[in-house]
PDB file of C-alpha atoms in Angstrom:
ATOM      1  CA  MET A   1     -15.484  -5.971   9.015  1.00 95.00           C
ATOM      2  CA  GLN A   2     -15.698  -4.270   5.624  1.00 97.00           C
ATOM      3  CA  LYS A   3     -14.220  -0.807   5.202  1.00 98.00           C
ATOM      4  CA  THR A   4     -14.811   2.306   3.111  1.00 98.00           C
ATOM      5  CA  ILE A   5     -13.773   5.970   3.496  1.00 98.00           C
ATOM      6  CA  LYS A   6     -15.633   8.617   5.471  1.00 98.00           C
ATOM      7  CA  GLN A   7     -15.295  11.465   2.967  1.00 98.00           C
ATOM      8  CA  ALA A   8     -14.446  12.088  -0.685  1.00 98.00           C
ATOM      9  CA  ALA A   9     -10.888  12.752  -1.813  1.00 98.00           C
ATOM     10  CA  SER A  10      -8.958  12.982  -5.090  1.00 97.00           C
ATOM     11  CA  CYS A  11      -5.555  12.587  -6.752  1.00 97.00           C
ATOM     12  CA  THR A  12      -4.374  14.395  -9.881  1.00 97.00           C
ATOM     13  CA  GLY A  13      -1.432  13.587 -12.114  1.00 95.00           C
ATOM     14  CA  ILE A  14      -0.372  12.706 -15.631  1.00 94.00           C
ATOM     15  CA  GLY A  15      -1.817   9.658 -17.396  1.00 94.00           C
ATOM     16  CA  ILE A  16       0.479   6.688 -17.960  1.00 93.00           C
ATOM     17  CA  THR A  17       1.120   7.628 -21.603  1.00 92.00           C
ATOM     18  CA  GLY A  18       2.395  11.070 -20.531  1.00 91.00           C
ATOM     19  CA  GLN A  19      -0.038  12.943 -22.757  1.00 89.00           C
ATOM     20  CA  THR A  20      -2.800  14.265 -20.541  1.00 90.00           C
ATOM     21  CA  ASP A  21      -3.591  15.358 -16.991  1.00 94.00           C
ATOM     22  CA  CYS A  22      -6.170  13.246 -15.209  1.00 96.00           C
ATOM     23  CA  THR A  23      -7.926  12.983 -11.865  1.00 98.00           C
ATOM     24  CA  ALA A  24      -9.220  10.077  -9.772  1.00 98.00           C
ATOM     25  CA  MET A  25     -11.969  11.013  -7.318  1.00 98.00           C
ATOM     26  CA  PHE A  26     -12.622   8.601  -4.435  1.00 98.00           C
ATOM     27  CA  HIS A  27     -16.073   8.320  -2.860  1.00 98.00           C
ATOM     28  CA  PRO A  28     -17.503   6.170  -0.048  1.00 98.00           C
ATOM     29  CA  ALA A  29     -19.629   3.207  -1.084  1.00 98.00           C
ATOM     30  CA  PRO A  30     -22.098   0.958   0.795  1.00 98.00           C
ATOM     31  CA  PRO A  31     -21.168  -2.517   2.062  1.00 97.00           C
ATOM     32  CA  ASP A  32     -20.776  -5.231  -0.611  1.00 96.00           C
ATOM     33  CA  THR A  33     -20.317  -2.641  -3.377  1.00 97.00           C
ATOM     34  CA  GLY A  34     -16.704  -3.580  -4.004  1.00 97.00           C
ATOM     35  CA  ILE A  35     -14.330  -1.353  -5.970  1.00 98.00           C
ATOM     36  CA  VAL A  36     -16.155   0.308  -8.868  1.00 98.00           C
ATOM     37  CA  PHE A  37     -14.593   2.585 -11.484  1.00 98.00           C
ATOM     38  CA  ILE A  38     -16.806   5.183 -13.198  1.00 98.00           C
ATOM     39  CA  ARG A  39     -15.801   6.892 -16.463  1.00 98.00           C
ATOM     40  CA  GLU A  40     -17.412  10.301 -15.954  1.00 97.00           C
ATOM     41  CA  ASP A  41     -15.947  11.579 -19.229  1.00 96.00           C
ATOM     42  CA  LEU A  42     -18.130   9.226 -21.303  1.00 97.00           C
ATOM     43  CA  PRO A  43     -21.864   9.393 -22.112  1.00 97.00           C
ATOM     44  CA  GLY A  44     -23.902   7.554 -19.528  1.00 97.00           C
ATOM     45  CA  LYS A  45     -20.934   7.442 -17.143  1.00 98.00           C
ATOM     46  CA  PRO A  46     -20.314   3.697 -17.591  1.00 98.00           C
ATOM     47  CA  GLU A  47     -19.051   1.634 -14.666  1.00 98.00           C
ATOM     48  CA  ILE A  48     -16.483  -1.145 -14.538  1.00 98.00           C
ATOM     49  CA  PRO A  49     -16.318  -3.188 -11.333  1.00 97.00           C
ATOM     50  CA  CYS A  50     -12.920  -4.456 -10.247  1.00 97.00           C
ATOM     51  CA  ARG A  51     -13.168  -8.121 -11.231  1.00 95.00           C
ATOM     52  CA  PRO A  52     -10.691 -10.543 -12.797  1.00 95.00           C
ATOM     53  CA  GLU A  53     -12.710 -11.078 -15.973  1.00 94.00           C
ATOM     54  CA  TYR A  54     -12.037  -7.435 -16.898  1.00 97.00           C
ATOM     55  CA  ALA A  55      -8.299  -7.446 -16.119  1.00 97.00           C
ATOM     56  CA  GLN A  56      -5.796  -7.547 -18.973  1.00 96.00           C
ATOM     57  CA  VAL A  57      -2.207  -6.574 -19.735  1.00 96.00           C
ATOM     58  CA  ASP A  58      -1.444  -4.888 -23.074  1.00 87.00           C
ATOM     59  CA  ALA A  59       1.821  -3.071 -22.398  1.00 84.00           C
ATOM     60  CA  ARG A  60       3.803  -2.706 -19.168  1.00 92.00           C
ATOM     61  CA  TRP A  61       0.801  -2.164 -16.918  1.00 96.00           C
ATOM     62  CA  THR A  62      -2.541  -3.701 -15.980  1.00 98.00           C
ATOM     63  CA  SER A  63      -5.922  -2.375 -17.091  1.00 98.00           C
ATOM     64  CA  LEU A  64      -9.603  -3.175 -16.626  1.00 98.00           C
ATOM     65  CA  VAL A  65     -11.454  -3.420 -19.940  1.00 98.00           C
ATOM     66  CA  ASP A  66     -15.145  -3.968 -20.679  1.00 96.00           C
ATOM     67  CA  ASN A  67     -15.775  -3.865 -24.428  1.00 93.00           C
ATOM     68  CA  ASP A  68     -14.368  -0.468 -25.464  1.00 91.00           C
ATOM     69  CA  ILE A  69     -14.421   1.026 -21.955  1.00 97.00           C
ATOM     70  CA  ARG A  70     -10.934   1.076 -20.390  1.00 97.00           C
ATOM     71  CA  ILE A  71      -9.413   1.851 -17.009  1.00 98.00           C
ATOM     72  CA  GLU A  72      -5.663   2.117 -17.578  1.00 96.00           C
ATOM     73  CA  HIS A  73      -2.814   1.480 -15.099  1.00 97.00           C
ATOM     74  CA  THR A  74      -4.656   0.017 -12.125  1.00 98.00           C
ATOM     75  CA  GLU A  75      -1.898  -1.737 -10.171  1.00 98.00           C
ATOM     76  CA  HIS A  76      -0.545   1.041  -7.960  1.00 98.00           C
ATOM     77  CA  LEU A  77      -3.965   2.326  -6.924  1.00 98.00           C
ATOM     78  CA  LEU A  78      -5.298  -1.173  -6.284  1.00 98.00           C
ATOM     79  CA  ALA A  79      -2.202  -1.931  -4.216  1.00 98.00           C
ATOM     80  CA  ALA A  80      -2.981   1.096  -2.031  1.00 98.00           C
ATOM     81  CA  ILE A  81      -6.608   0.001  -1.660  1.00 98.00           C
ATOM     82  CA  ALA A  82      -5.575  -3.560  -0.785  1.00 97.00           C
ATOM     83  CA  GLY A  83      -2.836  -2.449   1.600  1.00 97.00           C
ATOM     84  CA  LEU A  84      -5.255  -0.197   3.483  1.00 97.00           C
ATOM     85  CA  GLY A  85      -7.860  -2.955   3.645  1.00 96.00           C
ATOM     86  CA  LEU A  86     -10.555  -0.955   1.836  1.00 98.00           C
ATOM     87  CA  ASP A  87     -13.461  -2.986   0.439  1.00 98.00           C
ATOM     88  CA  ASN A  88     -15.964  -0.504  -0.962  1.00 98.00           C
ATOM     89  CA  LEU A  89     -15.181   2.555  -3.097  1.00 98.00           C
ATOM     90  CA  GLN A  90     -16.437   4.467  -6.086  1.00 98.00           C
ATOM     91  CA  ILE A  91     -13.548   5.792  -8.167  1.00 98.00           C
ATOM     92  CA  ARG A  92     -14.647   8.467 -10.613  1.00 98.00           C
ATOM     93  CA  LEU A  93     -12.311   9.225 -13.528  1.00 98.00           C
ATOM     94  CA  ASN A  94     -12.257  12.058 -16.066  1.00 97.00           C
ATOM     95  CA  SER A  95     -10.273   9.998 -18.605  1.00 97.00           C
ATOM     96  CA  PRO A  96      -9.290   6.355 -19.195  1.00 97.00           C
ATOM     97  CA  PHE A  97      -6.224   6.859 -17.009  1.00 97.00           C
ATOM     98  CA  ILE A  98      -5.517   6.562 -13.336  1.00 97.00           C
ATOM     99  CA  PRO A  99      -2.955   9.298 -12.617  1.00 96.00           C
ATOM    100  CA  VAL A 100       0.721   8.496 -12.115  1.00 95.00           C
ATOM    101  CA  VAL A 101       1.740   9.622  -8.632  1.00 94.00           C
ATOM    102  CA  SER A 102       4.854   9.553  -6.426  1.00 92.00           C
ATOM    103  CA  SER A 103       7.327   8.074  -8.940  1.00 92.00           C
ATOM    104  CA  PHE A 104       5.018   5.241  -9.968  1.00 94.00           C
ATOM    105  CA  SER A 105       4.552   4.054  -6.386  1.00 96.00           C
ATOM    106  CA  SER A 106       1.411   3.880  -4.209  1.00 97.00           C
ATOM    107  CA  ARG A 107       2.535   6.455  -1.636  1.00 97.00           C
ATOM    108  CA  GLU A 108       0.321   9.397  -2.648  1.00 97.00           C
ATOM    109  CA  PHE A 109      -2.726   7.140  -3.085  1.00 98.00           C
ATOM    110  CA  VAL A 110      -2.166   5.802   0.442  1.00 98.00           C
ATOM    111  CA  GLN A 111      -1.798   9.319   1.838  1.00 97.00           C
ATOM    112  CA  THR A 112      -4.960  10.531   0.078  1.00 98.00           C
ATOM    113  CA  LEU A 113      -7.119   7.568   1.080  1.00 98.00           C
ATOM    114  CA  SER A 114      -5.804   7.684   4.654  1.00 97.00           C
ATOM    115  CA  ALA A 115      -6.722  11.373   4.870  1.00 97.00           C
ATOM    116  CA  ALA A 116     -10.235  10.438   3.675  1.00 98.00           C
ATOM    117  CA  GLU A 117     -10.570   8.537   6.976  1.00 97.00           C
ATOM    118  CA  PRO A 118     -11.138   4.797   6.429  1.00 97.00           C
ATOM    119  CA  VAL A 119     -14.123   3.596   8.467  1.00 98.00           C
ATOM    120  CA  LEU A 120     -15.517   0.188   9.358  1.00 98.00           C
ATOM    121  CA  GLN A 121     -18.905  -0.897   8.031  1.00 98.00           C
ATOM    122  CA  ASP A 122     -21.551  -3.212   9.449  1.00 96.00           C
ATOM    123  CA  LYS A 123     -20.856  -6.191   7.174  1.00 96.00           C
ATOM    124  CA  ALA A 124     -18.234  -8.904   7.611  1.00 96.00           C
ATOM    125  CA  LYS A 125     -15.258  -8.784   5.239  1.00 95.00           C
ATOM    126  CA  LYS A 126     -15.317 -11.486   2.566  1.00 92.00           C
ATOM    127  CA  TYR A 127     -12.130 -13.033   1.191  1.00 94.00           C
ATOM    128  CA  PHE A 128     -11.123 -15.186  -1.720  1.00 93.00           C
ATOM    129  CA  CYS A 129      -9.044 -17.988  -0.205  1.00 93.00           C
ATOM    130  CA  VAL A 130      -6.518 -20.068  -2.112  1.00 94.00           C
ATOM    131  CA  LYS A 131      -7.765 -23.629  -1.519  1.00 91.00           C
ATOM    132  CA  GLU A 132      -5.004 -25.573  -3.281  1.00 92.00           C
ATOM    133  CA  PRO A 133      -1.735 -24.766  -5.077  1.00 95.00           C
ATOM    134  CA  VAL A 134      -2.030 -22.864  -8.355  1.00 95.00           C
ATOM    135  CA  CYS A 135       0.999 -22.163 -10.555  1.00 96.00           C
ATOM    136  CA  VAL A 136       1.827 -20.219 -13.726  1.00 97.00           C
ATOM    137  CA  GLU A 137       5.048 -21.150 -15.512  1.00 96.00           C
ATOM    138  CA  ASN A 138       6.519 -19.180 -18.427  1.00 94.00           C
ATOM    139  CA  SER A 139       9.930 -18.539 -19.977  1.00 91.00           C
ATOM    140  CA  PHE A 140      11.845 -15.953 -22.011  1.00 85.00           C
ATOM    141  CA  PHE A 141      15.029 -15.894 -24.069  1.00 88.00           C
ATOM    142  CA  HIS A 142      17.979 -13.607 -23.539  1.00 82.00           C
ATOM    143  CA  GLN A 143      21.041 -13.822 -25.774  1.00 83.00           C
ATOM    144  CA  ASP A 144      19.752 -17.149 -27.123  1.00 87.00           C
ATOM    145  CA  LYS A 145      19.498 -18.677 -23.652  1.00 89.00           C
ATOM    146  CA  ARG A 146      16.199 -19.702 -22.073  1.00 93.00           C
ATOM    147  CA  TYR A 147      15.246 -18.431 -18.628  1.00 91.00           C
ATOM    148  CA  ASP A 148      12.250 -19.696 -16.657  1.00 95.00           C
ATOM    149  CA  ARG A 149       9.890 -17.725 -14.471  1.00 96.00           C
ATOM    150  CA  PHE A 150       7.008 -18.869 -12.289  1.00 96.00           C
ATOM    151  CA  LEU A 151       4.323 -17.588  -9.938  1.00 98.00           C
ATOM    152  CA  LEU A 152       2.870 -19.899  -7.318  1.00 98.00           C
ATOM    153  CA  ALA A 153      -0.140 -19.447  -5.021  1.00 97.00           C
ATOM    154  CA  LEU A 154      -0.427 -21.584  -1.892  1.00 97.00           C
ATOM    155  CA  PRO A 155      -3.046 -21.752   0.874  1.00 95.00           C
ATOM    156  CA  ALA A 156      -2.247 -19.482   3.826  1.00 96.00           C
ATOM    157  CA  PRO A 157      -4.188 -17.897   6.719  1.00 95.00           C
ATOM    158  CA  GLU A 158      -3.375 -14.365   5.497  1.00 95.00           C
ATOM    159  CA  LEU A 159      -1.978 -12.638   2.424  1.00 96.00           C
ATOM    160  CA  ILE A 160       1.776 -13.212   2.087  1.00 97.00           C
ATOM    161  CA  LEU A 161       3.842 -12.122  -0.923  1.00 98.00           C
ATOM    162  CA  THR A 162       7.390 -13.263  -1.702  1.00 98.00           C
ATOM    163  CA  TYR A 163       9.373 -12.163  -4.753  1.00 98.00           C
ATOM    164  CA  LEU A 164      12.767 -13.202  -6.093  1.00 98.00           C
ATOM    165  CA  LEU A 165      14.199 -10.718  -8.626  1.00 97.00           C
ATOM    166  CA  ASP A 166      16.878 -12.201 -10.888  1.00 95.00           C
ATOM    167  CA  TYR A 167      18.023 -10.566 -14.152  1.00 91.00           C
ATOM    168  CA  PRO A 168      20.140 -12.652 -16.565  1.00 90.00           C
ATOM    169  CA  ASP A 169      22.743  -9.902 -17.022  1.00 86.00           C
ATOM    170  CA  LYS A 170      22.577  -8.873 -13.362  1.00 86.00           C
ATOM    171  CA  GLU A 171      21.774  -5.257 -14.274  1.00 85.00           C
ATOM    172  CA  ILE A 172      20.161  -5.358 -10.855  1.00 90.00           C
ATOM    173  CA  PRO A 173      21.685  -7.593  -8.166  1.00 90.00           C
ATOM    174  CA  THR A 174      19.609 -10.664  -7.372  1.00 95.00           C
ATOM    175  CA  GLN A 175      17.349  -9.772  -4.438  1.00 96.00           C
ATOM    176  CA  THR A 176      14.226 -10.813  -2.588  1.00 98.00           C
ATOM    177  CA  ALA A 177      11.313  -9.102  -0.849  1.00 98.00           C
ATOM    178  CA  HIS A 178       8.825 -10.726   1.508  1.00 97.00           C
ATOM    179  CA  PHE A 179       5.725  -9.209   3.127  1.00 96.00           C
ATOM    180  CA  ALA A 180       2.864 -10.474   5.255  1.00 95.00           C
ATOM    181  CA  PHE A 181      -0.085  -8.085   5.156  1.00 89.00           C
ATOM    182  CA  GLY A 182      -1.290  -8.303   8.721  1.00 81.00           C
ATOM    183  CA  ASN A 183       0.072  -4.914   9.756  1.00 77.00           C
ATOM    184  CA  LEU A 184      -1.112  -1.697   8.102  1.00 78.00           C
ATOM    185  CA  SER A 185       1.841   0.347   9.353  1.00 81.00           C
ATOM    186  CA  ASP A 186       4.310  -2.087   7.751  1.00 90.00           C
ATOM    187  CA  PHE A 187       2.604  -1.666   4.377  1.00 95.00           C
ATOM    188  CA  THR A 188       2.586   2.108   4.663  1.00 94.00           C
ATOM    189  CA  SER A 189       6.204   2.467   5.783  1.00 94.00           C
ATOM    190  CA  GLU A 190       7.909  -0.469   4.052  1.00 96.00           C
ATOM    191  CA  LEU A 191       6.159  -1.063   0.729  1.00 97.00           C
ATOM    192  CA  ALA A 192       3.791   1.677  -0.470  1.00 97.00           C
ATOM    193  CA  ALA A 193       6.625   4.054  -1.442  1.00 97.00           C
ATOM    194  CA  ALA A 194       8.645   1.498  -3.464  1.00 97.00           C
ATOM    195  CA  ARG A 195       9.203   3.105  -6.874  1.00 95.00           C
ATOM    196  CA  SER A 196       8.834   1.588 -10.317  1.00 95.00           C
ATOM    197  CA  TYR A 197      12.043   1.176 -12.270  1.00 93.00           C
ATOM    198  CA  ILE A 198      13.518   0.277 -15.641  1.00 89.00           C
ATOM    199  CA  THR A 199      16.996  -0.747 -16.748  1.00 88.00           C
ATOM    200  CA  GLU A 200      19.112   1.380 -19.070  1.00 87.00           C
ATOM    201  CA  ARG A 201      18.644  -1.001 -21.979  1.00 87.00           C
ATOM    202  CA  GLU A 202      14.858  -0.627 -21.672  1.00 86.00           C
ATOM    203  CA  TYR A 203      14.934   3.182 -21.734  1.00 88.00           C
ATOM    204  CA  GLU A 204      14.191   3.824 -25.430  1.00 89.00           C
ATOM    205  CA  THR A 205      11.378   1.271 -25.486  1.00 89.00           C
ATOM    206  CA  VAL A 206       9.719   2.593 -22.350  1.00 92.00           C
ATOM    207  CA  VAL A 207       9.967   6.289 -23.242  1.00 90.00           C
ATOM    208  CA  LYS A 208       7.865   5.566 -26.346  1.00 89.00           C
ATOM    209  CA  LEU A 209       5.144   4.195 -24.074  1.00 89.00           C
ATOM    210  CA  ILE A 210       5.084   6.680 -21.204  1.00 92.00           C
ATOM    211  CA  GLY A 211       6.512   9.893 -22.703  1.00 89.00           C
ATOM    212  CA  LYS A 212       7.522  12.560 -20.183  1.00 86.00           C
ATOM    213  CA  ASN A 213       6.584  10.255 -17.305  1.00 89.00           C
ATOM    214  CA  ILE A 214      10.041   8.766 -17.823  1.00 87.00           C
ATOM    215  CA  GLU A 215      11.300  11.688 -15.699  1.00 86.00           C
ATOM    216  CA  ASP A 216       9.585  10.142 -12.665  1.00 84.00           C
ATOM    217  CA  CYS A 217      10.796   6.599 -13.334  1.00 85.00           C
ATOM    218  CA  LEU A 218      13.794   5.156 -11.497  1.00 88.00           C
ATOM    219  CA  VAL A 219      16.392   4.176 -14.142  1.00 89.00           C
ATOM    220  CA  ILE A 220      18.803   1.480 -13.020  1.00 87.00           C
ATOM    221  CA  SER A 221      22.258   2.276 -14.392  1.00 81.00           C
ATOM    222  CA  LYS A 222      25.868   1.339 -13.631  1.00 69.00           C
ATOM    223  CA  GLY A 223      26.369   4.460 -11.533  1.00 67.00           C
ATOM    224  CA  PRO A 224      25.376   4.957  -7.882  1.00 71.00           C
ATOM    225  CA  LEU A 225      21.636   4.854  -7.161  1.00 76.00           C
ATOM    226  CA  ASN A 226      19.681   6.689  -4.524  1.00 84.00           C
ATOM    227  CA  LEU A 227      17.537   3.733  -3.470  1.00 92.00           C
ATOM    228  CA  GLN A 228      15.185   3.921  -0.487  1.00 94.00           C
ATOM    229  CA  TRP A 229      16.048   0.301   0.344  1.00 96.00           C
ATOM    230  CA  ASP A 230      18.716  -1.977  -1.087  1.00 94.00           C
ATOM    231  CA  ASN A 231      15.951  -4.205  -2.430  1.00 96.00           C
ATOM    232  CA  GLU A 232      13.635  -1.424  -3.636  1.00 96.00           C
ATOM    233  CA  PRO A 233      13.199  -3.030  -7.099  1.00 96.00           C
ATOM    234  CA  ALA A 234      12.037  -6.308  -5.537  1.00 97.00           C
ATOM    235  CA  ARG A 235       9.739  -4.392  -3.181  1.00 98.00           C
ATOM    236  CA  HIS A 236       8.143  -2.673  -6.162  1.00 97.00           C
ATOM    237  CA  LYS A 237       7.557  -6.071  -7.770  1.00 98.00           C
ATOM    238  CA  VAL A 238       5.699  -7.063  -4.597  1.00 98.00           C
ATOM    239  CA  LEU A 239       3.685  -3.846  -4.806  1.00 98.00           C
ATOM    240  CA  ASP A 240       2.735  -4.617  -8.422  1.00 98.00           C
ATOM    241  CA  LEU A 241       1.803  -8.169  -7.477  1.00 98.00           C
ATOM    242  CA  LEU A 242      -0.398  -6.889  -4.641  1.00 98.00           C
ATOM    243  CA  GLY A 243      -2.237  -4.542  -7.012  1.00 98.00           C
ATOM    244  CA  ASP A 244      -2.679  -7.201  -9.684  1.00 98.00           C
ATOM    245  CA  ILE A 245      -3.966  -9.768  -7.184  1.00 98.00           C
ATOM    246  CA  HIS A 246      -6.566  -7.219  -6.094  1.00 97.00           C
ATOM    247  CA  THR A 247      -8.176  -7.404  -9.545  1.00 97.00           C
ATOM    248  CA  MET A 248      -9.853 -10.432  -7.937  1.00 95.00           C
ATOM    249  CA  GLY A 249     -12.229  -7.821  -6.539  1.00 93.00           C
ATOM    250  CA  ARG A 250     -11.956  -8.966  -2.938  1.00 93.00           C
ATOM    251  CA  PRO A 251      -9.140  -9.319  -0.396  1.00 95.00           C
ATOM    252  CA  VAL A 252      -7.253 -12.596  -0.836  1.00 95.00           C
ATOM    253  CA  LYS A 253      -5.763 -15.072   1.625  1.00 95.00           C
ATOM    254  CA  GLY A 254      -2.836 -17.050   0.246  1.00 96.00           C
ATOM    255  CA  HIS A 255       0.946 -17.117  -0.098  1.00 98.00           C
ATOM    256  CA  PHE A 256       2.114 -15.932  -3.531  1.00 98.00           C
ATOM    257  CA  ILE A 257       5.705 -16.641  -4.565  1.00 98.00           C
ATOM    258  CA  GLY A 258       7.052 -15.003  -7.726  1.00 98.00           C
ATOM    259  CA  PHE A 259      10.337 -15.649  -9.550  1.00 98.00           C
ATOM    260  CA  ARG A 260      11.201 -13.214 -12.394  1.00 96.00           C
ATOM    261  CA  THR A 261       7.503 -12.603 -13.004  1.00 97.00           C
ATOM    262  CA  GLY A 262       5.561  -9.504 -14.048  1.00 96.00           C
ATOM    263  CA  HIS A 263       2.075  -8.227 -14.850  1.00 97.00           C
ATOM    264  CA  LYS A 264       1.260 -10.832 -17.511  1.00 97.00           C
ATOM    265  CA  ASP A 265       2.130 -13.692 -15.163  1.00 97.00           C
ATOM    266  CA  ASN A 266       0.155 -12.057 -12.344  1.00 98.00           C
ATOM    267  CA  ASN A 267      -2.878 -11.757 -14.602  1.00 97.00           C
ATOM    268  CA  GLN A 268      -2.580 -15.356 -15.803  1.00 97.00           C
ATOM    269  CA  LEU A 269      -2.522 -16.576 -12.218  1.00 97.00           C
ATOM    270  CA  CYS A 270      -5.583 -14.532 -11.303  1.00 96.00           C
ATOM    271  CA  GLN A 271      -7.456 -16.016 -14.264  1.00 95.00           C
ATOM    272  CA  LYS A 272      -6.583 -19.508 -12.996  1.00 94.00           C
ATOM    273  CA  LEU A 273      -7.324 -18.586  -9.408  1.00 92.00           C
ATOM    274  CA  LYS A 274     -10.791 -17.246 -10.150  1.00 87.00           C
ATOM    275  CA  MET A 275     -11.835 -20.683 -11.423  1.00 83.00           C
ATOM    276  CA  GLN A 276     -10.790 -22.302  -8.144  1.00 74.00           C
ATOM    277  CA  VAL A 277     -12.375 -19.763  -5.846  1.00 58.00           C
ATOM    278  CA  LYS A 278     -15.222 -18.498  -8.014  1.00 52.00           C
ATOM    279  CA  GLU A 279     -17.872 -18.921  -5.343  1.00 46.00           C
ATOM    280  CA  GLU A 280     -15.717 -20.100  -2.459  1.00 50.00           C
ATOM    281  CA  LEU A 281     -15.501 -17.243   0.009  1.00 58.00           C
ATOM    282  CA  CYS A 282     -13.954 -17.380   3.468  1.00 64.00           C
ATOM    283  CA  THR A 283     -13.929 -15.021   6.408  1.00 60.00           C
TER     284      THR A 283
END
């Protein structure tokens, strides 16, 4: 069955660029509404539904964009919504930005939406189902050597995400993370709190993008790290992938396997996937 929340709730934090405080206010919505963002700071309070045709990646995060109306940094909130199995919400914003919370993880969003009491609704849940394999293949160069990356979606009876993290210089040890999303408690305890990270060589580039938010970002250096799990970086990649997949606008059934991939690859796959499953829904 579809699910919404029983009562309104909100999260406040700093926008992704580190320049302004912002608030996301969550409200219940009727069955078949989907996830709808509302820019209350703009005349007419324009709405952007969470759909793949509005998803794009301009920097190091995913946004929803309709003409000049933007919803910035959607992945960690959408991961929380997907992980909790919520189908119908209004999300009212007082700026273009979804606030950064809990060290760029989904933990505070999960806590807030859980406290708002998720409730079942009287309509069956509708899924996008991967019907046949879909793959995105890209590459990058590091020190004049080419490295490949790929993201593959396969049919599966539930949502399963697998990620292999592998940096050319091994700034982070090669590691994997694998999750099947059939158990809400596993998502809450084992994935939602996985923090975003950068490597030391990325620091100067990233600080120009996110300003003082860099203080809440896990920086991977040669010294000892206080990781929550040995594979926390790979777990965060799974969290990002979950949020980006949810730009499809509905829960998805399929097995997604990523190797060295990021937001741009996730978005490319969703654009391919929407053509396959445009009107093909499953229960």
